Coordinates of C-alpha atoms and ligand atoms in Angstrom, one line a residue:
M1 CA 93.5 173.6 -79.6
L2 CA 97.3 173.4 -79.3
K3 CA 98.6 176.8 -79.4
L4 CA 96.9 180.3 -78.4
C5 CA 99.2 182.3 -80.1
K6 CA 102.1 181.3 -82.3
R7 CA 104.0 184.1 -84.3
W8 CA 107.8 184.9 -85.8
S9 CA 109.1 187.9 -83.9
R10 CA 111.6 190.4 -85.2
S11 CA 114.3 188.3 -83.6
H12 CA 113.7 185.3 -85.4
T13 CA 112.9 183.6 -82.6
R14 CA 109.7 181.8 -82.2
R15 CA 107.2 181.8 -79.3
V16 CA 103.9 180.1 -78.2
V17 CA 102.0 180.4 -75.7
W18 CA 100.4 177.1 -74.9
P19 CA 97.0 176.2 -72.9
V20 CA 98.3 174.7 -70.1
C21 CA 95.5 171.8 -70.0
Q22 CA 97.6 170.4 -72.8
R23 CA 99.6 168.2 -70.7
K24 CA 101.7 165.4 -72.0
R25 CA 103.3 162.6 -70.0
F26 CA 106.9 163.5 -69.5
S27 CA 109.5 160.7 -68.4
G28 CA 111.2 160.7 -64.7
V29 CA 112.7 158.6 -62.9
S30 CA 111.3 154.8 -63.9
G31 CA 108.4 153.5 -62.2
E32 CA 107.7 156.9 -60.4
A33 CA 105.7 159.7 -60.9
T34 CA 107.0 162.7 -62.8
F35 CA 108.2 165.5 -61.1
L36 CA 105.3 167.6 -62.1
E37 CA 103.0 164.9 -61.1
S38 CA 105.0 164.5 -58.0
V39 CA 104.0 168.5 -57.3
N40 CA 100.4 168.0 -57.9
M41 CA 100.3 164.9 -55.6
Y42 CA 101.6 166.8 -53.0
F43 CA 99.3 169.8 -53.4
D44 CA 96.4 167.4 -53.7
R45 CA 97.0 165.6 -50.4
A46 CA 97.3 168.9 -49.0
A47 CA 93.9 170.3 -50.7
A48 CA 92.2 167.4 -49.4
L49 CA 92.6 168.9 -45.7
T50 CA 91.0 172.5 -46.8
D51 CA 87.7 173.3 -47.1
L52 CA 87.9 175.0 -50.3
S53 CA 85.8 173.6 -53.4
A54 CA 87.1 171.0 -55.9
G55 CA 86.4 173.5 -58.5
R56 CA 88.5 176.0 -57.0
L57 CA 91.3 173.8 -56.2
E58 CA 91.3 172.4 -59.6
Y59 CA 92.0 176.1 -60.9
M60 CA 94.4 177.2 -58.2
K61 CA 96.5 173.8 -59.2
A62 CA 96.8 174.3 -62.7
C63 CA 99.6 176.4 -64.7
E64 CA 98.0 179.7 -66.1
S65 CA 100.3 179.7 -69.0
V66 CA 103.4 178.7 -70.5
L67 CA 105.4 180.8 -73.2
R68 CA 107.7 178.4 -75.5
I69 CA 110.3 180.1 -77.5
T70 CA 112.9 179.1 -79.9
I71 CA 116.2 180.8 -79.9
P72 CA 118.6 180.5 -83.1
F73 CA 122.0 181.0 -82.6
R74 CA 125.3 180.1 -84.4
D75 CA 127.9 177.4 -82.8
S76 CA 131.6 177.7 -83.2
E77 CA 131.7 176.3 -86.6
G78 CA 129.2 178.8 -87.5
K79 CA 126.2 176.2 -88.3
M80 CA 122.9 177.6 -87.0
Q81 CA 121.7 175.7 -83.8
T82 CA 118.2 175.9 -82.1
V83 CA 117.6 176.2 -78.5
I84 CA 114.3 175.7 -76.7
A85 CA 113.1 177.9 -73.8
Y86 CA 110.1 178.4 -71.8
R87 CA 108.4 180.7 -69.2
A88 CA 106.0 179.3 -67.3
H89 CA 103.4 181.4 -65.2
H90 CA 101.7 179.1 -62.5
S91 CA 99.6 181.7 -60.7
T92 CA 99.2 185.3 -61.3
H93 CA 97.1 185.7 -58.1
R94 CA 99.7 188.3 -57.1
T95 CA 102.0 190.0 -59.4
P96 CA 104.7 190.4 -60.1
V97 CA 105.1 186.5 -60.5
K98 CA 108.6 185.6 -59.7
G99 CA 111.0 182.3 -60.1
G100 CA 114.4 181.5 -61.4
I101 CA 115.3 180.7 -64.9
R102 CA 116.8 177.4 -65.2
M103 CA 119.9 176.4 -67.9
S104 CA 120.4 172.5 -68.2
A105 CA 120.0 170.1 -71.0
S106 CA 117.4 168.2 -69.0
V107 CA 115.0 171.3 -69.0
D108 CA 111.5 170.6 -70.4
I109 CA 107.9 172.2 -70.2
S110 CA 106.9 169.6 -67.5
E111 CA 109.6 170.6 -65.5
T112 CA 109.4 174.1 -65.9
M113 CA 105.7 173.9 -64.7
A114 CA 106.5 172.1 -61.8
L115 CA 108.9 174.5 -60.7
A116 CA 106.6 177.2 -61.3
S117 CA 104.1 175.7 -59.2
L118 CA 106.5 175.2 -56.6
M119 CA 107.4 179.2 -56.8
T120 CA 103.5 179.9 -56.2
W121 CA 103.1 177.7 -53.0
K122 CA 106.7 178.8 -51.6
C123 CA 106.3 182.2 -51.9
A124 CA 102.9 182.1 -50.2
V125 CA 105.1 179.7 -47.1
V126 CA 107.5 182.7 -46.8
D127 CA 104.7 185.5 -47.4
V128 CA 106.4 187.1 -50.1
P129 CA 103.7 188.8 -52.1
F130 CA 104.1 187.4 -55.4
G131 CA 102.5 184.7 -57.9
G132 CA 105.0 181.5 -59.1
A133 CA 106.7 181.2 -62.3
K134 CA 109.9 179.8 -63.6
G135 CA 112.1 179.7 -66.6
G136 CA 113.9 177.1 -68.5
I137 CA 116.6 177.1 -71.0
R138 CA 117.2 173.4 -72.6
L139 CA 120.6 174.2 -72.9
D140 CA 124.2 172.5 -71.4
G141 CA 125.8 176.1 -70.5
S142 CA 129.3 174.3 -70.5
T143 CA 128.9 173.6 -74.6
V144 CA 128.8 177.5 -75.6
T145 CA 131.0 180.6 -75.5
E146 CA 130.5 183.1 -73.5
A147 CA 129.1 185.3 -76.7
Q148 CA 126.7 182.5 -77.7
R149 CA 125.7 182.4 -74.2
E150 CA 125.1 186.5 -74.1
K151 CA 123.4 186.0 -77.4
I152 CA 121.0 183.4 -76.2
I153 CA 120.2 184.9 -73.0
R154 CA 119.8 188.2 -74.3
S155 CA 117.0 186.7 -77.0
Y156 CA 115.3 185.1 -74.2
A157 CA 114.9 188.3 -72.5
L158 CA 113.9 190.0 -75.6
E159 CA 111.2 187.5 -76.2
L160 CA 109.8 187.9 -72.6
T161 CA 110.0 191.5 -73.1
Q162 CA 107.8 191.4 -76.4
A163 CA 105.4 189.0 -74.6
N164 CA 104.9 191.3 -71.3
M165 CA 106.3 188.4 -69.6
I166 CA 108.8 190.3 -67.6
G167 CA 108.6 193.5 -65.9
P168 CA 108.8 194.6 -62.1
G169 CA 105.0 194.7 -61.7
L170 CA 104.5 191.5 -64.1
D171 CA 107.0 189.0 -63.7
V172 CA 110.7 189.3 -62.1
P173 CA 112.9 186.3 -63.1
A174 CA 116.2 185.2 -60.8
P175 CA 118.8 182.6 -61.2
D176 CA 118.4 179.4 -60.7
M177 CA 120.3 176.1 -61.7
G178 CA 122.9 176.7 -64.5
T179 CA 122.4 180.7 -64.4
G180 CA 123.9 183.3 -61.9
P181 CA 124.2 187.2 -61.8
K182 CA 126.1 187.9 -65.0
D183 CA 122.7 186.5 -67.0
M184 CA 120.8 188.5 -64.8
V185 CA 122.4 191.6 -65.8
W186 CA 122.1 190.8 -69.4
I187 CA 118.6 190.2 -68.9
R188 CA 118.0 193.7 -66.8
D189 CA 120.1 195.4 -70.0
T190 CA 118.2 193.9 -72.8
Y191 CA 114.6 195.1 -71.0
K192 CA 116.0 198.1 -70.1
S193 CA 116.8 198.8 -73.8
F194 CA 113.4 198.3 -74.6
R195 CA 111.6 199.9 -71.5
H196 CA 114.3 203.0 -71.1
A197 CA 111.8 205.4 -70.0
D198 CA 110.8 203.1 -66.8
V199 CA 112.6 204.4 -63.9
D200 CA 112.0 200.7 -62.2
A201 CA 113.7 198.6 -64.6
D202 CA 116.2 197.5 -62.4
G203 CA 113.4 195.5 -60.8
C204 CA 112.7 193.4 -63.8
V205 CA 115.0 190.8 -62.6
T206 CA 116.5 189.9 -59.3
G207 CA 119.8 188.1 -58.1
K208 CA 122.0 190.9 -60.0
P209 CA 125.5 192.0 -59.0
L210 CA 125.6 194.7 -56.9
E211 CA 126.9 197.4 -59.3
S212 CA 123.8 196.7 -61.4
G213 CA 121.2 197.1 -58.8
G214 CA 121.7 193.6 -56.7
I215 CA 121.7 193.5 -53.1
R216 CA 124.4 192.4 -50.8
G217 CA 123.1 188.6 -49.6
R218 CA 121.2 187.3 -52.5
L219 CA 124.2 185.1 -53.5
E220 CA 124.6 183.2 -50.0
A221 CA 120.7 183.7 -49.6
T222 CA 119.5 180.2 -50.0
G223 CA 122.0 178.5 -48.7
Q224 CA 121.6 180.6 -45.4
G225 CA 117.9 180.1 -45.4
V226 CA 119.0 176.3 -45.6
Y227 CA 120.9 176.9 -42.7
F228 CA 118.0 179.2 -40.6
V229 CA 115.5 176.4 -41.2
G230 CA 117.8 173.7 -40.1
R231 CA 119.2 175.3 -37.0
E232 CA 115.6 176.4 -35.8
F233 CA 114.4 172.8 -36.4
M234 CA 117.2 171.5 -34.6
K235 CA 115.9 173.8 -31.5
L236 CA 112.5 172.0 -31.2
E237 CA 113.2 169.1 -28.8
E238 CA 109.7 167.2 -29.7
E239 CA 110.2 167.6 -33.3
V240 CA 113.8 166.6 -33.0
L241 CA 113.1 163.6 -30.7
K242 CA 110.9 162.2 -33.5
T243 CA 114.2 161.8 -35.7
G244 CA 116.3 160.1 -32.9
L245 CA 118.6 162.9 -32.9
T246 CA 119.5 165.3 -30.0
P247 CA 118.5 168.7 -30.5
G248 CA 121.1 171.5 -31.9
V249 CA 123.0 171.5 -35.2
E250 CA 126.4 171.6 -33.5
G251 CA 128.4 168.4 -34.2
K252 CA 126.0 166.8 -36.7
R253 CA 127.3 165.4 -39.6
V254 CA 126.1 166.5 -42.9
I255 CA 125.9 165.3 -46.3
I256 CA 125.4 167.8 -49.2
Q257 CA 124.6 166.7 -52.5
G258 CA 125.6 169.5 -55.2
Y259 CA 128.2 172.1 -54.7
G260 CA 127.0 175.0 -56.8
N261 CA 125.4 177.7 -55.4
V262 CA 122.9 176.4 -52.9
G263 CA 125.3 173.3 -51.8
S264 CA 128.5 175.5 -51.4
W265 CA 126.6 178.2 -49.4
S266 CA 124.7 175.4 -47.3
A267 CA 128.2 173.9 -46.8
F268 CA 129.6 177.2 -45.4
F269 CA 126.7 177.9 -42.9
Y270 CA 126.5 174.4 -41.6
H271 CA 130.6 174.2 -41.2
K272 CA 130.5 177.4 -39.5
A273 CA 127.8 176.2 -37.0
D274 CA 130.5 173.7 -36.1
C275 CA 128.6 171.0 -37.9
K276 CA 131.0 168.1 -39.9
V277 CA 130.4 168.0 -43.7
V278 CA 131.3 164.3 -44.1
T279 CA 130.4 163.9 -47.9
I280 CA 129.8 166.4 -50.9
I281 CA 128.4 164.7 -53.9
E282 CA 128.9 166.2 -57.4
R283 CA 127.8 164.8 -60.8
D284 CA 130.5 162.4 -61.5
F285 CA 131.8 161.6 -58.0
Y286 CA 131.7 162.3 -54.5
L287 CA 134.3 163.8 -51.8
E288 CA 134.2 162.1 -48.3
N289 CA 135.9 162.8 -44.9
E290 CA 134.7 161.0 -41.8
D291 CA 136.2 164.1 -39.6
G292 CA 134.7 166.4 -41.4
L293 CA 135.9 168.4 -44.8
D294 CA 137.5 171.9 -44.1
I295 CA 135.0 174.1 -46.0
T296 CA 137.4 177.0 -46.1
A297 CA 140.2 175.2 -47.5
L298 CA 137.8 173.3 -49.9
R299 CA 136.6 176.7 -51.5
E300 CA 140.2 177.9 -51.9
H301 CA 140.6 174.3 -53.8
F302 CA 137.5 174.9 -55.7
D303 CA 138.2 178.6 -56.6
K304 CA 142.0 177.6 -57.4
T305 CA 141.2 174.6 -59.9
G306 CA 137.3 175.2 -60.5
S307 CA 136.1 171.6 -58.9
I308 CA 135.8 170.2 -55.8
Q309 CA 137.4 167.1 -57.3
N310 CA 140.8 165.8 -55.6
F311 CA 140.4 167.9 -52.7
P312 CA 143.4 167.0 -50.3
G313 CA 141.6 167.5 -47.3
G314 CA 139.4 164.2 -48.1
K315 CA 138.9 161.4 -50.5
T316 CA 137.4 161.6 -54.1
V317 CA 135.3 158.6 -55.0
T318 CA 134.9 158.4 -58.6
D319 CA 133.6 154.8 -59.1
G320 CA 130.3 153.9 -59.7
D321 CA 127.1 156.5 -59.4
S322 CA 127.9 159.4 -57.3
A323 CA 124.7 159.3 -56.1
K324 CA 125.8 156.2 -53.8
G325 CA 127.4 159.2 -51.6
L326 CA 123.6 160.0 -50.5
E327 CA 123.7 156.9 -48.7
N328 CA 126.9 157.4 -46.6
D329 CA 126.6 157.6 -42.8
C330 CA 125.2 160.8 -41.7
D331 CA 122.6 162.7 -39.5
I332 CA 121.3 165.3 -41.8
L333 CA 121.2 165.1 -45.9
I334 CA 120.8 167.7 -48.1
P335 CA 120.0 167.5 -51.5
A336 CA 121.0 170.6 -53.3
A337 CA 121.2 169.6 -57.1
L338 CA 118.6 168.0 -58.6
E339 CA 115.1 167.0 -58.4
Q340 CA 113.9 163.1 -58.1
Q341 CA 117.4 162.1 -56.4
I342 CA 115.9 160.6 -53.4
N343 CA 113.5 157.8 -55.0
L344 CA 112.4 154.4 -55.2
S345 CA 115.9 153.0 -55.7
N346 CA 117.5 154.4 -52.7
A347 CA 115.2 155.7 -50.1
D348 CA 115.8 152.6 -48.1
N349 CA 119.3 153.0 -47.9
I350 CA 119.1 156.6 -46.8
K351 CA 120.7 156.9 -43.3
A352 CA 120.2 160.5 -42.4
R353 CA 117.5 161.2 -39.9
L354 CA 116.8 164.8 -41.1
I355 CA 116.3 165.6 -44.7
I356 CA 116.4 169.3 -45.6
E357 CA 115.5 169.8 -49.3
A358 CA 117.7 172.3 -50.5
A359 CA 116.9 171.4 -53.9
N360 CA 113.4 171.7 -55.8
G361 CA 111.5 168.4 -55.8
P362 CA 114.8 166.2 -54.6
T363 CA 112.5 163.4 -53.1
T364 CA 109.9 161.4 -55.1
P365 CA 106.3 160.8 -53.3
G366 CA 107.3 156.8 -53.2
A367 CA 110.8 157.8 -51.6
Q368 CA 109.0 160.1 -48.8
E369 CA 106.8 156.9 -47.9
I370 CA 109.5 154.9 -47.0
L371 CA 111.6 157.6 -45.5
H372 CA 108.3 158.6 -43.1
K373 CA 108.1 154.8 -42.3
K374 CA 111.3 155.0 -41.0
G375 CA 110.7 157.9 -38.9
V376 CA 112.9 160.1 -41.2
V377 CA 111.4 164.1 -41.0
I378 CA 111.9 165.9 -44.1
I379 CA 111.9 170.1 -44.0
P380 CA 110.6 170.4 -47.8
D381 CA 111.5 172.6 -50.5
L382 CA 108.9 174.9 -50.6
L383 CA 109.9 175.8 -47.2
A384 CA 113.7 175.1 -46.7
N385 CA 114.9 176.6 -50.1
A386 CA 112.8 179.7 -49.5
G387 CA 115.8 181.8 -48.9
G388 CA 116.2 182.8 -52.4
V389 CA 113.4 184.2 -53.3
V390 CA 112.9 186.1 -49.9
V391 CA 115.9 187.9 -50.7
S392 CA 115.3 188.6 -54.2
Y393 CA 112.1 189.9 -53.0
F394 CA 114.5 192.3 -50.5
E395 CA 116.4 193.3 -53.9
W396 CA 113.1 193.9 -55.8
L397 CA 112.0 196.4 -52.6
K398 CA 115.4 198.0 -52.9
N399 CA 115.0 198.5 -57.1
L400 CA 111.7 200.2 -56.5
S401 CA 113.0 202.5 -53.7
H402 CA 116.1 203.1 -55.5
V403 CA 118.2 203.3 -52.3
R404 CA 120.3 200.8 -50.4
F405 CA 118.9 199.7 -47.2
G406 CA 120.6 201.2 -44.5
R407 CA 121.7 204.4 -46.4
L408 CA 119.5 206.7 -44.4
S409 CA 119.8 205.3 -41.0
R410 CA 123.3 203.8 -40.5
R411 CA 125.3 206.8 -39.3
F412 CA 122.1 208.2 -37.2
E413 CA 122.1 204.8 -35.2
E414 CA 125.9 204.4 -34.9
R415 CA 125.7 208.0 -33.4
R416 CA 123.1 206.9 -30.9
G417 CA 125.0 203.9 -29.9
A418 CA 127.8 205.8 -29.2
T419 CA 126.1 208.3 -26.8
L420 CA 124.7 205.2 -25.3
V421 CA 128.1 203.4 -24.8
K422 CA 129.4 206.9 -23.3
A423 CA 126.3 207.3 -21.0
L424 CA 126.7 203.3 -19.7
S425 CA 130.6 203.6 -19.4
S426 CA 130.4 206.7 -16.8
L427 CA 128.2 204.4 -14.5
K428 CA 130.5 202.6 -11.9
S429 CA 128.3 199.7 -12.1
V430 CA 128.8 198.7 -15.8
D431 CA 131.8 196.9 -17.2
L432 CA 131.5 196.9 -21.1
S433 CA 133.9 194.7 -22.9
P434 CA 134.9 196.1 -26.4
E435 CA 132.9 193.8 -28.8
M436 CA 129.9 194.9 -26.7
R437 CA 130.8 198.6 -27.4
Q438 CA 131.1 198.1 -30.9
E439 CA 127.9 195.8 -31.1
I440 CA 125.7 198.6 -29.4
I441 CA 127.6 201.2 -31.7
R442 CA 127.4 199.5 -35.1
G443 CA 124.5 200.5 -37.2
A444 CA 122.9 198.0 -39.8
T445 CA 124.4 197.5 -43.0
E446 CA 122.4 196.4 -46.2
S447 CA 123.8 192.4 -45.6
D448 CA 122.5 192.6 -41.7
F449 CA 118.8 194.2 -43.4
A450 CA 118.9 191.1 -45.7
S451 CA 120.4 188.4 -43.0
S452 CA 117.9 189.4 -40.4
G453 CA 114.7 189.8 -42.7
L454 CA 115.6 186.3 -44.0
E455 CA 116.4 184.8 -40.7
D456 CA 112.8 186.5 -39.3
T457 CA 111.1 185.0 -42.2
M458 CA 112.4 181.4 -42.3
I459 CA 111.7 181.2 -38.5
I460 CA 108.3 182.3 -38.7
A461 CA 107.5 180.1 -41.8
L462 CA 109.0 177.2 -39.7
G463 CA 106.9 178.0 -36.7
E464 CA 103.8 178.4 -39.1
T465 CA 104.7 175.0 -40.8
V466 CA 105.6 173.1 -37.6
D467 CA 101.9 174.5 -35.7
T468 CA 99.9 173.5 -38.9
S469 CA 101.6 169.9 -38.5
K470 CA 101.0 169.2 -35.3
R471 CA 97.3 170.7 -35.6
L472 CA 96.4 168.3 -38.4
G473 CA 98.8 165.5 -37.4
V474 CA 100.4 165.6 -41.1
D475 CA 104.2 165.8 -42.3
L476 CA 105.7 169.1 -42.6
R477 CA 105.3 169.1 -46.8
T478 CA 101.5 168.6 -46.1
A479 CA 101.8 171.2 -43.6
A480 CA 103.3 173.7 -45.6
Y481 CA 101.2 173.2 -48.5
V482 CA 98.1 173.0 -46.3
N483 CA 99.2 176.8 -45.1
A484 CA 100.5 178.1 -48.8
I485 CA 96.9 176.9 -50.3
T486 CA 95.0 178.8 -47.8
K487 CA 97.0 182.0 -48.1
V488 CA 96.8 181.8 -52.0
A489 CA 93.1 181.1 -51.7
V490 CA 92.3 184.4 -49.7
V491 CA 93.9 186.5 -52.7
E492 CA 92.4 184.0 -55.3
K493 CA 89.0 184.6 -54.2
Q494 CA 89.2 188.1 -54.1
R495 CA 90.1 188.4 -57.9
N496 CA 88.7 187.5 -61.1
N497 CA 85.1 188.0 -60.5
I498 CA 84.7 190.9 -63.1
F499 CA 83.8 188.2 -65.6
F500 CA 81.9 185.6 -63.5
Ligands
NAI1 N1 120.0 179.4 -57.0 C1 118.9 179.8 -56.4 O1 118.9 180.7 -55.3 C2 117.7 178.4 -55.8 C3 118.2 177.3 -56.2 N2 117.3 176.2 -56.3 C4 117.4 174.9 -56.4 O2 118.7 174.3 -55.9 C5 119.1 173.4 -56.7 C6 120.6 173.5 -57.1 O3 120.9 175.2 -57.7 P1 121.9 176.1 -57.7 O4 122.8 175.8 -56.5 O5 121.3 177.4 -58.1 O6 122.4 175.6 -59.1 P2 124.0 175.5 -59.7 O7 124.0 175.3 -60.7 O8 124.6 176.6 -58.9 O9 124.9 173.9 -59.0 C7 124.1 172.9 -59.1 C8 125.0 172.1 -58.5 O10 124.7 170.5 -59.1 C9 125.6 170.0 -59.7 N3 125.3 168.6 -59.9 C10 124.3 168.6 -61.2 N4 124.0 167.5 -61.4 C11 124.2 166.7 -60.4 C12 124.0 165.4 -59.6 N5 123.4 164.5 -60.3 N6 124.6 164.8 -58.6 C13 125.3 165.6 -57.7 N7 125.7 167.2 -58.4 C14 124.8 167.4 -59.5 C15 126.4 170.8 -60.5 O11 127.8 170.0 -60.9 C16 126.5 172.2 -59.8 O12 127.5 172.1 -58.7 C17 118.3 173.4 -57.9 O13 117.4 172.3 -57.5 C18 117.8 174.7 -57.7 O14 116.1 174.8 -58.7 C19 116.3 176.7 -55.3 C20 116.0 178.0 -54.4 C21 116.9 179.0 -55.3
AKG2 O1 114.9 184.4 -56.4 C1 114.0 183.9 -57.0 O2 113.2 185.0 -57.5 C2 113.6 182.6 -57.5 C3 114.4 181.5 -56.7 C4 114.2 180.3 -57.4 O3 114.0 180.2 -58.5 C5 113.6 179.1 -56.4 O4 113.3 179.6 -55.1 O5 113.3 177.9 -57.0

């Protein structure tokens, strides 16, 4: 049976809840495992190192359900067009489930399921108490007007609402590739129109703008997490020596693929830490500067022109496949665009000694094998890019508590800090610089809370992953999956028993 349930809704969008055992083979990079197969392969490799039964592991691996929606809209010539969209719930072992919504012409059910599965393991790696989900809207966002986009997003949100697949306690989407804060507001507003009495309605989605219940720090969170995890890894002398690099991020040459949300913020934080961002790769070109791109000036250029192409502080290379830029000389490679970018066709040519997976699924299993043989270390997606969902979790907490972090304590802390400075200043032996005074007095703002909570989480998650990797003698990806599977299994074992 293909369909569990199918019906036409009032909005004339059509939805189908699909039992996920009906898997088809979907195409990926030729000759390699698809994205979904890759995620499952990584899962299997780690699962074999746990003492969980085969039956339980099979259940934990499977995606629980997928909602398939068809959304009609009128194009600019008034013709009716159809957009296909999905919401996959990989695991409801904890609720709400969580994961972004991707908008791209290449979205399909298999990709959405792979991304949903990654969300389950990612949340577990960073101890975010959510199950895993993901949404996908198969549409190139640049082909529709803002009004058409709003209609499509609102229809999507309406379908999720009617299917009980959104809500602060059920499923809390967020931005992913191709979507952003504005889309999240439309989703929140649509949900709220149908659940107007739900006092926690703002918590139905994260990644919202500040004035609509967002949190300071979510926009940059994924890139900042990519930075924290890289910085901390580069402090671990024993691990760093395996890569052939010297400890510390300072001075390292970095390549970033994708200058969207995650890539641009990663560039910002690595540049700020005195790294040299030597190449940034975009869809049709790459930008390079051996001495390091000035990321502040690059951002200004982007804000002015809408692109990083032809930035005067670097050389824009447009001939050939832009992915060639991945093979440029560097120490650290940060793929922050699409899945399967590092594959059998280019793995041998990658010069980086450390790969930090800011994108989801950027390295195929075949490429990983080649890279591992070369001694390249990979900090895997489910750890490296978890910063987004971590700060989304903080936003959700803020929405449920209905108060900005720091609002109740900041001025109190500042008064106490001022008293301390006064007391210290009365001691002749203490000489406080103006900066030290300021640092003691300053009370924590919402951004401070978000950023320090993120930093703490990433440091702990990296530490746990490295420990497991050493204990079992496995790579960091396998270690992260082992930790995640073990944590999920504890919760999994405590539920679903009423029907057994
Ligand atoms: N936004 C978030 O908070 C999170 C995103 N991710 C993952 O990070 C990756 C990037 O996501 P976002 O930055 O949010 O997306 P985005 O839509 O903001 O940016 C994507 C960027 O990649 C570029 N791009 C697309 N195809 C490319 C190609 N073939 N080669 C080079 N560049 C290409 C686009 O032009 C765009 O600049 C995705 O894999 C996403 O799933 C992971 C965790 C959280
Ligand atoms: O912020 C979130 O809830 C989800 C982010 C996301 O989609 C991801 O980590 O891939």
